[in-house]
Tab-separated table of C-alpha atoms in Angstrom:
chain	number	residue	atom	x	y	z
L	1	MET	CA	0.000	0.000	0.000
L	2	HIS	CA	1.242	3.486	-0.811
L	3	PRO	CA	2.130	5.470	2.384
L	4	ALA	CA	-0.190	8.307	1.349
L	5	ALA	CA	-3.125	5.869	1.336
L	6	SER	CA	-2.941	5.579	5.121
L	7	ILE	CA	-3.108	9.348	5.749
L	8	THR	CA	-6.432	10.201	7.363
L	9	PRO	CA	-8.346	13.494	7.554
L	10	LEU	CA	-7.316	13.612	11.228
L	11	ASP	CA	-3.641	13.451	10.172
L	12	ILE	CA	-4.193	16.261	7.681
L	13	TYR	CA	-5.909	18.374	10.357
L	14	ALA	CA	-3.050	17.771	12.811
L	15	TRP	CA	-0.033	18.222	10.576
L	16	CYS	CA	-0.885	20.314	7.516
L	17	GLU	CA	-1.128	24.056	7.038
L	18	PRO	CA	-4.589	25.665	7.344
L	19	ALA	CA	-4.825	26.234	3.579
L	20	ASP	CA	-4.282	22.491	3.073
L	21	GLY	CA	-6.924	21.340	5.577
L	22	GLY	CA	-4.873	21.753	8.749
L	23	MET	CA	-5.994	23.458	11.925
L	24	SER	CA	-6.132	27.228	12.229
L	25	PRO	CA	-3.796	29.099	14.597
L	26	GLY	CA	-6.676	29.438	17.088
L	27	GLN	CA	-7.448	25.734	16.959
L	28	ARG	CA	-3.746	24.899	17.343
L	29	ALA	CA	-3.489	27.133	20.436
L	30	PHE	CA	-6.534	25.344	21.888
L	31	HIS	CA	-5.084	21.878	21.224
L	32	GLN	CA	-1.649	22.838	22.559
L	33	HIS	CA	-2.898	24.447	25.774
L	34	PRO	CA	-1.728	22.311	28.720
L	35	ALA	CA	-4.796	22.810	30.936
L	36	ARG	CA	-6.963	19.775	31.585
L	37	TYR	CA	-10.136	21.823	31.107
L	38	ARG	CA	-10.154	24.157	28.124
L	39	ARG	CA	-12.764	26.272	26.391
L	40	LEU	CA	-12.936	27.178	22.731
L	41	GLN	CA	-15.040	30.277	22.195
L	42	ALA	CA	-15.538	31.779	18.749
L	43	GLY	CA	-18.185	32.786	16.226
L	44	ASN	CA	-20.385	30.410	14.282
L	45	GLN	CA	-18.916	28.109	11.637
L	46	VAL	CA	-15.248	28.705	12.461
L	47	GLY	CA	-14.189	25.200	13.532
L	48	LYS	CA	-15.115	24.678	17.194
L	49	SER	CA	-16.966	21.408	16.578
L	50	TYR	CA	-14.201	20.209	14.277
L	51	ALA	CA	-11.617	20.896	17.003
L	52	GLY	CA	-13.784	19.067	19.525
L	53	ALA	CA	-14.102	16.107	17.167
L	54	ALA	CA	-10.321	15.948	16.820
L	55	GLU	CA	-9.935	16.004	20.614
L	56	ALA	CA	-12.446	13.152	20.938
L	57	TRP	CA	-10.667	10.936	18.387
L	58	TRP	CA	-7.252	11.685	19.883
L	59	ALA	CA	-8.537	10.834	23.373
L	60	MET	CA	-10.169	7.590	22.228
L	61	THR	CA	-7.141	6.471	20.205
L	62	GLY	CA	-4.366	7.825	22.437
L	63	THR	CA	-2.845	9.794	19.544
L	64	HIS	CA	-3.029	13.436	20.718
L	65	PRO	CA	-0.129	15.238	19.014
L	66	TYR	CA	0.423	17.701	21.886
L	67	ALA	CA	-0.654	15.767	24.995
L	68	PRO	CA	0.327	12.109	24.658
L	69	ALA	CA	-1.730	9.822	26.883
L	70	PRO	CA	-3.036	6.264	26.806
L	71	PRO	CA	-6.375	5.835	25.043
L	72	ALA	CA	-9.390	6.743	27.140
L	73	ARG	CA	-11.486	3.652	27.817
L	74	LEU	CA	-14.687	5.582	28.511
L	75	GLY	CA	-15.671	9.075	27.413
L	76	TRP	CA	-18.641	11.370	27.153
L	77	ILE	CA	-19.579	14.024	24.665
L	78	VAL	CA	-22.030	16.356	26.382
L	79	MET	CA	-24.524	18.348	24.330
L	80	PRO	CA	-27.647	20.406	25.035
L	81	ASP	CA	-30.046	18.157	23.083
L	82	MET	CA	-29.464	14.493	22.275
L	83	ASP	CA	-31.879	14.114	19.350
L	84	GLY	CA	-30.630	17.143	17.436
L	85	GLY	CA	-27.091	17.240	18.791
L	86	TRP	CA	-25.790	13.696	18.389
L	87	PRO	CA	-26.392	13.438	14.620
L	88	LYS	CA	-24.730	16.844	14.079
L	89	ILE	CA	-21.768	16.065	16.311
L	90	SER	CA	-21.480	12.608	14.757
L	91	SER	CA	-21.227	14.182	11.297
L	92	LYS	CA	-18.244	16.270	12.469
L	93	LEU	CA	-16.678	13.214	14.070
L	94	ARG	CA	-17.229	11.276	10.839
L	95	GLU	CA	-15.326	13.924	8.849
L	96	LEU	CA	-12.211	13.235	10.948
L	97	GLN	CA	-12.683	9.539	11.697
L	98	PRO	CA	-9.394	7.639	11.547
L	99	GLY	CA	-9.470	4.556	9.355
L	100	ASN	CA	-10.347	1.097	10.640
L	101	VAL	CA	-10.877	2.062	14.303
L	102	LEU	CA	-14.574	1.295	14.758
L	103	ALA	CA	-15.663	-1.921	16.412
L	104	GLU	CA	-17.361	-4.309	14.035
L	105	ARG	CA	-20.833	-3.595	15.408
L	106	CYS	CA	-20.375	0.194	15.400
L	107	ARG	CA	-21.486	2.196	12.390
L	108	TYR	CA	-22.246	5.736	11.338
L	109	ASP	CA	-25.858	6.498	10.455
L	110	PRO	CA	-26.398	9.980	8.924
L	111	VAL	CA	-29.820	10.237	10.615
L	112	ARG	CA	-29.049	8.812	14.082
L	113	GLY	CA	-25.301	9.451	14.304
L	114	TYR	CA	-22.895	6.773	15.512
L	115	VAL	CA	-24.582	3.661	16.887
L	116	SER	CA	-23.224	0.404	18.269
L	117	GLY	CA	-25.466	-2.523	19.007
L	118	GLY	CA	-28.496	-0.239	18.767
L	119	LYS	CA	-27.123	2.278	21.305
L	120	ARG	CA	-25.969	5.783	20.472
L	121	CYS	CA	-22.234	5.676	21.048
L	122	ILE	CA	-18.868	5.234	19.393
L	123	GLU	CA	-17.204	1.921	20.120
L	124	LEU	CA	-13.666	1.239	18.941
L	125	ARG	CA	-11.890	-2.020	18.179
L	126	SER	CA	-9.613	-1.236	21.123
L	127	GLY	CA	-12.571	-1.383	23.510
L	128	SER	CA	-12.823	2.377	24.033
L	129	VAL	CA	-16.394	3.695	24.145
L	130	CYS	CA	-17.696	7.253	23.933
L	131	TYR	CA	-21.306	7.991	24.886
L	132	PRO	CA	-23.354	11.078	24.098
L	133	LYS	CA	-24.913	12.742	27.134
L	134	SER	CA	-27.492	15.504	27.154
L	135	GLY	CA	-28.770	18.156	29.526
L	136	THR	CA	-32.294	17.056	28.602
L	137	GLN	CA	-31.729	13.529	29.937
L	138	ASP	CA	-32.856	12.324	33.315
L	139	PRO	CA	-30.336	13.726	35.840
L	140	LEU	CA	-29.594	10.174	37.038
L	141	ALA	CA	-28.344	9.315	33.533
L	142	LEU	CA	-25.696	12.020	33.866
L	143	GLU	CA	-24.466	10.878	37.296
């Protein structure tokens, strides 16, 4: 296989210049910031969700270019509304999805978002799982 065939959109985002599909200077500063809790605040349609999607994939796969760590085994993506939010967030995640990482039973559905075994979540071959959580859910579901 040609080496270029294994380059993923996530690799392009991480290592290329902005004009070639790489992250913007603001996104880079966000990703490089050493704080455990970070906030990305900007106008609409400037790449916040894309940056969040990259962070999620890097956490699940243990491949963060600026904060190396073992893969997270369990993660949450919190959103205001599950029904409207998960499909939208899933579409951003799909744009950056690394190749061949999903568990066999996990798939992307453009209407429902990522699902695995009938549940809304992302499950990786490695065993890592990321669940969507919403502020509209029963408070016990968020505990």
